[in-house]
Short mmCIF file of N, CA and C in Angstrom, two decimals:
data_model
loop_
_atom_site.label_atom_id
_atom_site.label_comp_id
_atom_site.label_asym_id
_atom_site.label_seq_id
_atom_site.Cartn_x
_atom_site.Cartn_y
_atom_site.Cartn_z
N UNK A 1 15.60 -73.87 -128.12
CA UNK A 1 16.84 -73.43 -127.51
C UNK A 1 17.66 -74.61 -126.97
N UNK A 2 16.97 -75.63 -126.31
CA UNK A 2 17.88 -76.77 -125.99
C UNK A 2 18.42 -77.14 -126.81
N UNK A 3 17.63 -77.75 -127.59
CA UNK A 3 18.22 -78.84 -129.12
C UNK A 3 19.28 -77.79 -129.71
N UNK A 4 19.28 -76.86 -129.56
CA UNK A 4 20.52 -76.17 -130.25
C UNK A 4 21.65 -76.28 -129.58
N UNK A 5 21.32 -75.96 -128.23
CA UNK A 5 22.35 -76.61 -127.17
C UNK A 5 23.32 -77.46 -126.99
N UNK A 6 22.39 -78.58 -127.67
CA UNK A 6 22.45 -79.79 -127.72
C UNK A 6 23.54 -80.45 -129.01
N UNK A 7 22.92 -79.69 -130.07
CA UNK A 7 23.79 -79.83 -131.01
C UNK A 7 25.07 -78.79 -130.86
N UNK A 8 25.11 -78.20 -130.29
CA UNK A 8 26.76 -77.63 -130.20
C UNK A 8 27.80 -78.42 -129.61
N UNK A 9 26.73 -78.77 -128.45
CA UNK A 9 27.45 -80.04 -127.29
C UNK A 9 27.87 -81.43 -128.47
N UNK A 10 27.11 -81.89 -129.08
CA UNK A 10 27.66 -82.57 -130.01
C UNK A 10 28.76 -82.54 -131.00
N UNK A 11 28.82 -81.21 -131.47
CA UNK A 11 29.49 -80.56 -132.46
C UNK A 11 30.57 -80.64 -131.76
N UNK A 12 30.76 -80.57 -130.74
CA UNK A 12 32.15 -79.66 -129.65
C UNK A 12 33.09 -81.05 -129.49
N UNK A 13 31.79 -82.04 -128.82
CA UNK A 13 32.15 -83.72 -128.78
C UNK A 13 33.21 -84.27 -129.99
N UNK A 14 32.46 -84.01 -130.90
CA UNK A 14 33.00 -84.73 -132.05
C UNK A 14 34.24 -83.81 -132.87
N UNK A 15 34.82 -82.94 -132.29
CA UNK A 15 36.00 -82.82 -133.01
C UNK A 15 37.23 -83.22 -132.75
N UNK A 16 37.99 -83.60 -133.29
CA UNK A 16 39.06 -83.75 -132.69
C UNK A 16 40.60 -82.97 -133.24
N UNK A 17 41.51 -83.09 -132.30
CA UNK A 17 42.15 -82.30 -132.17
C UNK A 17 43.15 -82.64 -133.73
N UNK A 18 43.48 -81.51 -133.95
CA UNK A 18 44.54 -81.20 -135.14
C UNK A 18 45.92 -82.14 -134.82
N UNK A 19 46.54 -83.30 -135.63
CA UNK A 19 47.17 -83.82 -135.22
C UNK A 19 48.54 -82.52 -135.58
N UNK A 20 49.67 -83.36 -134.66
CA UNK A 20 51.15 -82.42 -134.76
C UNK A 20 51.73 -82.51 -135.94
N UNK A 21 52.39 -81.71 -136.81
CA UNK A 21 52.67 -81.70 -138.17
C UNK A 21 54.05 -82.90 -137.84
N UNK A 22 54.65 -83.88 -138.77
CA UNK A 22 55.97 -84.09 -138.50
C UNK A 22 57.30 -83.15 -138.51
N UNK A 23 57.32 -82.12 -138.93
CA UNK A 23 58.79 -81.14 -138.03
C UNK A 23 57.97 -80.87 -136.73
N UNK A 24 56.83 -80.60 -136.43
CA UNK A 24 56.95 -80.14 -134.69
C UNK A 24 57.33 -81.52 -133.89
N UNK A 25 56.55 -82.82 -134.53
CA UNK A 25 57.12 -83.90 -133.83
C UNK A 25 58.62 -84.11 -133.51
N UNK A 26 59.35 -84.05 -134.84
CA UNK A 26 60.72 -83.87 -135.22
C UNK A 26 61.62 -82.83 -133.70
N UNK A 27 60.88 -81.77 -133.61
CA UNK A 27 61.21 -80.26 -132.73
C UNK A 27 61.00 -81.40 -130.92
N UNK A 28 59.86 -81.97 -131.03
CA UNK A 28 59.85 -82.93 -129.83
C UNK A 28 60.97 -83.92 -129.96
N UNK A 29 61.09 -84.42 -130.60
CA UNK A 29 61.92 -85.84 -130.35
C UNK A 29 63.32 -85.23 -130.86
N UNK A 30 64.11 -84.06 -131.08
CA UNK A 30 65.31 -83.26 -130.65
C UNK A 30 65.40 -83.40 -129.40
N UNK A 31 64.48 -82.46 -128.71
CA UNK A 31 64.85 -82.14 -127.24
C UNK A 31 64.28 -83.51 -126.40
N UNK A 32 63.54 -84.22 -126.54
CA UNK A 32 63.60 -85.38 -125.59
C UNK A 32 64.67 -86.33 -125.79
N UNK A 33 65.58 -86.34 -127.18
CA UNK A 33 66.11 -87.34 -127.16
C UNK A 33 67.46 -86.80 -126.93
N UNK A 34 67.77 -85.50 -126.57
CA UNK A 34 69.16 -84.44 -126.23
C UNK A 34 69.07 -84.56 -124.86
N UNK A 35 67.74 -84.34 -123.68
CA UNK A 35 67.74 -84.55 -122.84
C UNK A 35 68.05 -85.95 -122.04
N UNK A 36 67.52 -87.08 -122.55
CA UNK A 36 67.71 -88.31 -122.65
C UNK A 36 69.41 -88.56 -122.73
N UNK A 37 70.02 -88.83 -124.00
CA UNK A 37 70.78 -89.27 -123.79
C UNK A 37 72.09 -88.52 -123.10
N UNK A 38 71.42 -86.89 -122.99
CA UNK A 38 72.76 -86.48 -122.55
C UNK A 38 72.73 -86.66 -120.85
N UNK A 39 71.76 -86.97 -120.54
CA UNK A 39 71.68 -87.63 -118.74
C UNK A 39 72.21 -88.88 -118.92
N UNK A 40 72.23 -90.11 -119.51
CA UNK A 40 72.34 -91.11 -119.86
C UNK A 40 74.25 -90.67 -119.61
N UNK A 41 74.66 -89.86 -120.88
CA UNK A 41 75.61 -89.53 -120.83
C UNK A 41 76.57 -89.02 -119.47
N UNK A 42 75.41 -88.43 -118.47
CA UNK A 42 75.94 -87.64 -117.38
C UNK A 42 76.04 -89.02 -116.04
N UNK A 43 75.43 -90.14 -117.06
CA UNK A 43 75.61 -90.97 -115.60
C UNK A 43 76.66 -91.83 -116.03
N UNK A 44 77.22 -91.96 -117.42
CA UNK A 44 78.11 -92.76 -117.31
C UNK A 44 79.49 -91.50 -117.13
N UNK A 45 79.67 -90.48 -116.96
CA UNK A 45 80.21 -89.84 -116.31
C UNK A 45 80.46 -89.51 -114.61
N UNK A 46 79.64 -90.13 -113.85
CA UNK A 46 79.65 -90.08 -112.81
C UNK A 46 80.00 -91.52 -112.32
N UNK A 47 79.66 -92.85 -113.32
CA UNK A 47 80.36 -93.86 -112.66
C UNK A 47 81.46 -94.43 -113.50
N UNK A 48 82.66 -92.75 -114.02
CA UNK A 48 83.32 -93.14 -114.80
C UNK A 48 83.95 -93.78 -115.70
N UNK A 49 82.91 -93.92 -116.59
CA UNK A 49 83.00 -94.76 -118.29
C UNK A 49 83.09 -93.80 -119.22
N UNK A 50 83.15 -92.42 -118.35
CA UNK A 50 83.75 -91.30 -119.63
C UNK A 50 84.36 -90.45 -118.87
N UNK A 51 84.84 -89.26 -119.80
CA UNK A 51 85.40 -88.47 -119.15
C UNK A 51 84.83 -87.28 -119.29
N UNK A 52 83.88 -87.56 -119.72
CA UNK A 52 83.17 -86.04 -120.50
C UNK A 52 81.67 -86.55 -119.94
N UNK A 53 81.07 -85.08 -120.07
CA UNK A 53 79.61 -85.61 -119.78
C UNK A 53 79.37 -84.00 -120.66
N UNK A 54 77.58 -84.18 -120.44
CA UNK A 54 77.01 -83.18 -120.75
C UNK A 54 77.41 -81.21 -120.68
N UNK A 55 77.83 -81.24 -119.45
CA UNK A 55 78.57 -80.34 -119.11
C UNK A 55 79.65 -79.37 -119.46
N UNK A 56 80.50 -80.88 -119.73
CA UNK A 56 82.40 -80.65 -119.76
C UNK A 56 81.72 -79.50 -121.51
N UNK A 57 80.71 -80.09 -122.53
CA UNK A 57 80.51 -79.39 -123.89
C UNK A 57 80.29 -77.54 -123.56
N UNK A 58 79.07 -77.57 -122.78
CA UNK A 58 78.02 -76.53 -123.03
C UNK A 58 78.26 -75.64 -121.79
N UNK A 59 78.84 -75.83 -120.70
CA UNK A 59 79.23 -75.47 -119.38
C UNK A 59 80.47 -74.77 -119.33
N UNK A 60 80.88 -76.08 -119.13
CA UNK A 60 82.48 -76.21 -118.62
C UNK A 60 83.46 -75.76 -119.61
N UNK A 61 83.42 -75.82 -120.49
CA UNK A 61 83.98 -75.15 -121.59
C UNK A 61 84.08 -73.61 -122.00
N UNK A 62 83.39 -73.04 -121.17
CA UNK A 62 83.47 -71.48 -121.22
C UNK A 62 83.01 -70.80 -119.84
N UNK A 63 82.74 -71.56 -118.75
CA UNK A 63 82.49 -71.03 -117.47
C UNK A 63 83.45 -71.88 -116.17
N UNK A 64 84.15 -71.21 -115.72
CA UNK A 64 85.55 -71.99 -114.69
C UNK A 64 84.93 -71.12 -113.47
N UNK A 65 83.62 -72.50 -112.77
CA UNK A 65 83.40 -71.76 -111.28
C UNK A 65 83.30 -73.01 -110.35
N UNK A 66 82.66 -73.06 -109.44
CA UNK A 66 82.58 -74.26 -108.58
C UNK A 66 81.57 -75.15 -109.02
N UNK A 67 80.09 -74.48 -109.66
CA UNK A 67 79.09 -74.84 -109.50
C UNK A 67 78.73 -75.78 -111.09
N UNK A 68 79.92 -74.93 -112.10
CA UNK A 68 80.07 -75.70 -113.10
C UNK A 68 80.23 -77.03 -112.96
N UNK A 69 81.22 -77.05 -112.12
CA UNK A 69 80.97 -78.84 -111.85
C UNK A 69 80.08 -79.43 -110.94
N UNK A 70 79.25 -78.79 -110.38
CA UNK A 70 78.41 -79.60 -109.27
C UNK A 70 77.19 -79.87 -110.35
N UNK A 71 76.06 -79.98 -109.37
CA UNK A 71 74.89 -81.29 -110.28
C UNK A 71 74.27 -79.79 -111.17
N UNK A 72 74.42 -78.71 -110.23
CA UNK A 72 73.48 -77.77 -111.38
C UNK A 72 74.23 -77.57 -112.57
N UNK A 73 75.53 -77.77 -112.71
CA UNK A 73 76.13 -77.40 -114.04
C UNK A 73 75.81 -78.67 -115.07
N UNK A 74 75.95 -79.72 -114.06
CA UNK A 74 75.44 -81.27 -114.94
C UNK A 74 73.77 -81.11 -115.42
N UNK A 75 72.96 -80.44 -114.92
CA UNK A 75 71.45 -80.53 -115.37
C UNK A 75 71.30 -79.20 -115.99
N UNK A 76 72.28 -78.05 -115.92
CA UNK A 76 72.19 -77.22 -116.89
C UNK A 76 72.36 -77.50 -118.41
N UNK A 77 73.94 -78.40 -118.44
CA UNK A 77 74.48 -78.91 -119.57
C UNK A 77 73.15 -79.98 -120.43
N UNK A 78 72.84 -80.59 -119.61
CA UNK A 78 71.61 -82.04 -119.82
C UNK A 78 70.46 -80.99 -120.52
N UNK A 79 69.97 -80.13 -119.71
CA UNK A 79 69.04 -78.92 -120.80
C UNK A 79 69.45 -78.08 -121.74
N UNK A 80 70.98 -77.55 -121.93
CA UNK A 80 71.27 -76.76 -122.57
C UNK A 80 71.28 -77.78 -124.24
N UNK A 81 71.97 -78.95 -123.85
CA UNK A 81 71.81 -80.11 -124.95
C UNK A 81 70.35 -80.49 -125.30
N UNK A 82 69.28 -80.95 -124.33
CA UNK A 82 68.01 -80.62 -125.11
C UNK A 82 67.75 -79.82 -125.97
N UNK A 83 68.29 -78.23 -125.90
CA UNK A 83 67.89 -77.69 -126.67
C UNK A 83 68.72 -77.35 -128.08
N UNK A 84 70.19 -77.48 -127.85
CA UNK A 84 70.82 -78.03 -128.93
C UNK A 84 70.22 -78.72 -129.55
N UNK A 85 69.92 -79.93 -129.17
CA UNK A 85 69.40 -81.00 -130.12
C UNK A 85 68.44 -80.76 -131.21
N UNK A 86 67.60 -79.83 -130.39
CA UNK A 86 66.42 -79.44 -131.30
C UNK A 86 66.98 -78.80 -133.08
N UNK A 87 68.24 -78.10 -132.84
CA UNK A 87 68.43 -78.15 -134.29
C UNK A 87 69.49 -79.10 -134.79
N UNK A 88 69.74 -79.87 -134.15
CA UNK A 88 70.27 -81.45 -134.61
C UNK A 88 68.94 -82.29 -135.46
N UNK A 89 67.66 -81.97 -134.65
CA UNK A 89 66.56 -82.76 -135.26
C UNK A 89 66.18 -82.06 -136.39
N UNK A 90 66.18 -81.29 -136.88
CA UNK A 90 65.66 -80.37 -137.46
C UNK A 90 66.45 -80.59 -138.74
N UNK A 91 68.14 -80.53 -138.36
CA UNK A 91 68.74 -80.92 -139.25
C UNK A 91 68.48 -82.17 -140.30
N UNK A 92 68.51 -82.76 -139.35
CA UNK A 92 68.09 -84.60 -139.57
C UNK A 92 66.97 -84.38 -140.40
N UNK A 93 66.01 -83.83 -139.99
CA UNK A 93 64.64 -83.80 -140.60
C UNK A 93 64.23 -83.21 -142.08
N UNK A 94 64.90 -82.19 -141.91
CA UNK A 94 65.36 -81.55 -143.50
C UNK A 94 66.51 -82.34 -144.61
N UNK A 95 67.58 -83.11 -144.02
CA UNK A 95 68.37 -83.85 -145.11
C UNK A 95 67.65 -85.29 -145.01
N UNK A 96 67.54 -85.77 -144.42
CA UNK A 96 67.27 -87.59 -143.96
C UNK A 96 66.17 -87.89 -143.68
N UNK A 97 64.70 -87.39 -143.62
CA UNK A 97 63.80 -87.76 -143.02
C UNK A 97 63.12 -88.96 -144.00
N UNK A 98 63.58 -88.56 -145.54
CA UNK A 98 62.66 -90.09 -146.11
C UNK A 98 63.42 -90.89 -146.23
N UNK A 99 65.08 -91.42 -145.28
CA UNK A 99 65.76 -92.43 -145.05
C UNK A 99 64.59 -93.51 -144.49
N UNK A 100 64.92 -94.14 -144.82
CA UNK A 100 64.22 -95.54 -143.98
C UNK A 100 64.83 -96.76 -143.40
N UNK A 101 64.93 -97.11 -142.09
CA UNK A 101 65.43 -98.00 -141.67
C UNK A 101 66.35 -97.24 -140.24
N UNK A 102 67.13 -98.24 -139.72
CA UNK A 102 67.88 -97.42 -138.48
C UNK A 102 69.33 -97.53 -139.20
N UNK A 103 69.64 -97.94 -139.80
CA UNK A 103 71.44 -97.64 -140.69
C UNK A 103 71.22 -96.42 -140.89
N UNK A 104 70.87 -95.75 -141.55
CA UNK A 104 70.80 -94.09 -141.84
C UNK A 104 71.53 -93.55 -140.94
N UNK A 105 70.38 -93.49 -139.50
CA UNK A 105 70.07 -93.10 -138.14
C UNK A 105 71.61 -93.28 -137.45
N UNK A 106 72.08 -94.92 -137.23
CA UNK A 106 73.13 -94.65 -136.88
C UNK A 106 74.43 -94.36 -137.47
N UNK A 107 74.33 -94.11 -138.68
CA UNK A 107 75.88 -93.43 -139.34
C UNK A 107 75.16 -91.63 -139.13
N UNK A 108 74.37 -91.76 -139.02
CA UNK A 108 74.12 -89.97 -138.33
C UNK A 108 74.79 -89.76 -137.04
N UNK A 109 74.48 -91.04 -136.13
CA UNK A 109 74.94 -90.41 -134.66
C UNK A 109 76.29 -91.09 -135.08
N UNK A 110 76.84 -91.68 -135.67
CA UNK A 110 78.16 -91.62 -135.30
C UNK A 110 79.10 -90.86 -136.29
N UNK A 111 78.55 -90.40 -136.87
CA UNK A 111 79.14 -89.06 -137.84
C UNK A 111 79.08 -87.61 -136.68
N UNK A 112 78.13 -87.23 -136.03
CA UNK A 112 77.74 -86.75 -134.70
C UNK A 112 79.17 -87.00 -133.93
N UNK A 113 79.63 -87.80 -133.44
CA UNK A 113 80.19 -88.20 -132.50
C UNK A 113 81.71 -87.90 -133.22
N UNK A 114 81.88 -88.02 -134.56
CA UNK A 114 83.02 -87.64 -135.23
C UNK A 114 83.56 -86.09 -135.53
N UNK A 115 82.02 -85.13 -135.83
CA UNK A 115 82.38 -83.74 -135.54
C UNK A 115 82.57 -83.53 -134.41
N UNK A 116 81.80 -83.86 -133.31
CA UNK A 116 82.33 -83.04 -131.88
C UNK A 116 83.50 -83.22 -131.23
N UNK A 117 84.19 -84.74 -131.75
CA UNK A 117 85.14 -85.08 -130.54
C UNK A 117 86.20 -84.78 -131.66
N UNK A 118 85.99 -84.74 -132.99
CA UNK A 118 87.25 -84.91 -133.75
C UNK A 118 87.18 -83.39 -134.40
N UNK A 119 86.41 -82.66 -134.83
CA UNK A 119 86.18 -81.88 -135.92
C UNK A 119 86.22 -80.40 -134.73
N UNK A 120 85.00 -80.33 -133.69
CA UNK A 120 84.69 -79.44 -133.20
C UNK A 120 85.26 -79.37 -131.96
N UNK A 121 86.96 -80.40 -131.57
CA UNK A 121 87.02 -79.91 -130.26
C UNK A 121 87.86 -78.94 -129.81
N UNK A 122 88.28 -78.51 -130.81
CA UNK A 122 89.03 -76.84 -130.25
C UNK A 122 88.10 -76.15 -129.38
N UNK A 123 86.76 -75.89 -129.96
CA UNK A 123 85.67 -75.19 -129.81
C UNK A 123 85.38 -75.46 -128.22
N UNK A 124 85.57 -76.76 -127.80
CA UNK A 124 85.20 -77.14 -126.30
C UNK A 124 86.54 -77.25 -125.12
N UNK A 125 87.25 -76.62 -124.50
CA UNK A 125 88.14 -76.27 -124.22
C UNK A 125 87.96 -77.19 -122.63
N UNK A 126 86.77 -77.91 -122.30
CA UNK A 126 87.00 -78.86 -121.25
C UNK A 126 86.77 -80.28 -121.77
N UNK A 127 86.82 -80.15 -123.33
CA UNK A 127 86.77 -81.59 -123.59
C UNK A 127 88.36 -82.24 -124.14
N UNK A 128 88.83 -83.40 -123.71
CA UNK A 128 90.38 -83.51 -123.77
C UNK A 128 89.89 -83.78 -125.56
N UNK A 129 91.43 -83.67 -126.13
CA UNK A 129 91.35 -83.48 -127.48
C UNK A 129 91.61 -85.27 -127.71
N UNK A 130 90.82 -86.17 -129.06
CA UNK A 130 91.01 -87.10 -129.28
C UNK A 130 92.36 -88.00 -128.67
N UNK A 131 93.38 -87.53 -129.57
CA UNK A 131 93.98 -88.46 -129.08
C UNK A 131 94.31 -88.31 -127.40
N UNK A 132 93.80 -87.61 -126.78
CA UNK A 132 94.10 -87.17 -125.08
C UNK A 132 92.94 -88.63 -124.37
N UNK A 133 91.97 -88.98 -125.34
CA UNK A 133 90.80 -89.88 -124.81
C UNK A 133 91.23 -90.81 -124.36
N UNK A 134 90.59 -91.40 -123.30
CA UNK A 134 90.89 -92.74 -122.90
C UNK A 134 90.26 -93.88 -124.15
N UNK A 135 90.44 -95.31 -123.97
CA UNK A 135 89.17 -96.22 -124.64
C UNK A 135 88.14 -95.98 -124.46
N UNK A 136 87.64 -96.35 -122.88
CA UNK A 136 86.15 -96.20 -122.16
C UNK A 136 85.93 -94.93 -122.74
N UNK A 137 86.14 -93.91 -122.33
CA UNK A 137 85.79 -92.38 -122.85
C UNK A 137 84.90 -92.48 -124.56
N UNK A 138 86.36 -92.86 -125.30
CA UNK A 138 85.81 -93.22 -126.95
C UNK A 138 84.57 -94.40 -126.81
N UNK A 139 84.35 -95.52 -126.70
CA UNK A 139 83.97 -96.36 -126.53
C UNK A 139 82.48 -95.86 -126.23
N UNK A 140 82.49 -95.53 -125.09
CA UNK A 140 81.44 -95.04 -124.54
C UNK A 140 80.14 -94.27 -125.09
N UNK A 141 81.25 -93.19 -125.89
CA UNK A 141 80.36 -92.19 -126.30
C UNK A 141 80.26 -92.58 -127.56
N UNK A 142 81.09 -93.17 -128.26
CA UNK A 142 80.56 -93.49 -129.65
C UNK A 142 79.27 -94.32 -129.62
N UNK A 143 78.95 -95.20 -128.30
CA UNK A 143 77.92 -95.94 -128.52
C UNK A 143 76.71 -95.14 -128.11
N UNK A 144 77.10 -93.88 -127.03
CA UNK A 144 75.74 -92.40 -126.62
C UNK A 144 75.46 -92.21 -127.92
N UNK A 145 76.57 -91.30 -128.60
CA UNK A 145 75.90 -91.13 -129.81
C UNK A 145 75.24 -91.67 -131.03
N UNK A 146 75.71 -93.46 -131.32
CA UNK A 146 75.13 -93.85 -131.76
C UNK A 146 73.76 -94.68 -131.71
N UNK A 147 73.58 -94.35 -130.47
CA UNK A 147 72.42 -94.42 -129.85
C UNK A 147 71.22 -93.41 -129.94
N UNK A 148 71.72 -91.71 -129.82
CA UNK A 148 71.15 -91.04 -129.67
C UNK A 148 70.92 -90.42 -131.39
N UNK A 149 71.63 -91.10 -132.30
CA UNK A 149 71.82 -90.56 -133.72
C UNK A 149 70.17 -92.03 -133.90
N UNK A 150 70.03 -92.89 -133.46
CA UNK A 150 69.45 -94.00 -133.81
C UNK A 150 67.95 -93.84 -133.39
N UNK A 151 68.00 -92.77 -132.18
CA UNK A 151 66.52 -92.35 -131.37
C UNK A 151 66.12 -91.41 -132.30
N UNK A 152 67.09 -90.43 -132.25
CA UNK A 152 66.12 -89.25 -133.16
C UNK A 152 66.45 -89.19 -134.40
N UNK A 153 67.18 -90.10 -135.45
CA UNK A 153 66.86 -90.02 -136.58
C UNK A 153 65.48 -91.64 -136.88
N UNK A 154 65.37 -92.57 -136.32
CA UNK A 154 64.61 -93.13 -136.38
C UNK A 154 63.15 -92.86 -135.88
N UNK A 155 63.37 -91.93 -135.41
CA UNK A 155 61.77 -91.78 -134.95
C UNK A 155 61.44 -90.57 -135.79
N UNK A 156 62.22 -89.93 -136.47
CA UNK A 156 61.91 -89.12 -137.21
C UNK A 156 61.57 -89.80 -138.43
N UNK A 157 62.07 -90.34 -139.44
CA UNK A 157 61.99 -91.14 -140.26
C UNK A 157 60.83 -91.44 -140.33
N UNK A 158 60.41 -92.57 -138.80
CA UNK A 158 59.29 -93.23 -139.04
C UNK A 158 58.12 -92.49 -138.37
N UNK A 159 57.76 -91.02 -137.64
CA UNK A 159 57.06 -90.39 -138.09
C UNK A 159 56.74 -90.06 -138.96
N UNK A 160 57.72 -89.19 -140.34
CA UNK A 160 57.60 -89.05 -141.10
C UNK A 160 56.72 -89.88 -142.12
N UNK A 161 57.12 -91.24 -142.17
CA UNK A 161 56.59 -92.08 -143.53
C UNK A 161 54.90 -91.94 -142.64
N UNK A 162 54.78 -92.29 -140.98
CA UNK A 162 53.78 -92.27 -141.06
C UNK A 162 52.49 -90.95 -141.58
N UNK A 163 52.80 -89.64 -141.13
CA UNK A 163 52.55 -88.62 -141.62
C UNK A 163 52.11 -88.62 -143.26
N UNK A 164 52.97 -88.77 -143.89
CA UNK A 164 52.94 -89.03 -145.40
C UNK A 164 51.58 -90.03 -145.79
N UNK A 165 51.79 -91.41 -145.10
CA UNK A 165 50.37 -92.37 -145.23
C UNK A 165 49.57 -91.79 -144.86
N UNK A 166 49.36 -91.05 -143.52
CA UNK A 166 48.22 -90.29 -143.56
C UNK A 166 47.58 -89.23 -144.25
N UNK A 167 48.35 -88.70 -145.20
CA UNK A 167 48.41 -87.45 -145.52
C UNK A 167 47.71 -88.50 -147.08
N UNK A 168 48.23 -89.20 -147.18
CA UNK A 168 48.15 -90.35 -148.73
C UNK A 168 46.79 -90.12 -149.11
N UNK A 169 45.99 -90.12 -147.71
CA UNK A 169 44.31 -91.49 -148.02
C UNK A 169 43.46 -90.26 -148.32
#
């Protein structure tokens, strides 16, 4: 009865856990990297280098109250974009994932940065329309997004190839 014990206790020891497929990784590094840069985003909004933050998109754009603009509408917007993101990554992950390199990555985020501010801003009714932008404003965010096009299409990417080698042997 021990030794059987014993060997289960072993058995139990020695497994290890099922690694994460690359789309659930992909599904992680959406929302950490939506959360990420759109705080990133919310602070260069607060020491005005934009005019927009997280908010002014997912908030402020369809809710006119007090609280919209206070910090809970800023950390609502900062999560509501985490979870946006997640099918930004997803996207990424299904057209671009056997890109290789970070060029891909950043003509993603700044193609990103070209639908929302240029393509999709009717849709956001607290974001000023292009030509309404300041420099800093443009400036700014073209470099969020091509930043945040550079996090989560590069780490997708290079999950990916790694996944694949593993998957190889």
């Amino acid at each position: 009865m021990a030794r059987r014990e014993m060997e289960t206790q072993q058995l139990e020891q020695n497994k290890t856990e099922k690694p994460m497929s690359a789309l659930s990784k992909a599904i992680v590094t959406g929302f950490v990297g939506g959360v990420l840069w759109s705080f990133i985003g919310t602070v260069t909004y607060y020491f005005s280098f934009s005019t927009v933050s997280a908010a002014s998109f997912v908030i402020r754009s369809w809710i006119q109250t007090e609280w919209a603009s206070s910090w809970l509408g800023e950390l609502l917007g900062i999560l509501c974009v985490g979870v946006l993101s997640i099918v930004v990554a997803v996207l990424y992950f299904f057209l671009f994932r056997k890109m290789v390199g970070m060029m891909p990555a950043m003509i993603f985020g700044v193609a990103l940065w070209f639908v929302f501010f240029y393509f999709m801003n009717p849709v956001f009714e607290a974001v000023p329309s292009f030509s309404e932008l300041d420099s800093n404003t443009i400036v700014t965010t073209i470099c969020i997004y091509l930043l945040y096009g550079t996090f989560i299409g590069y780490s997708i990417s290079y999950e990916y190839q790694q996944y694949e080698a593993e998957n190889a042997k």
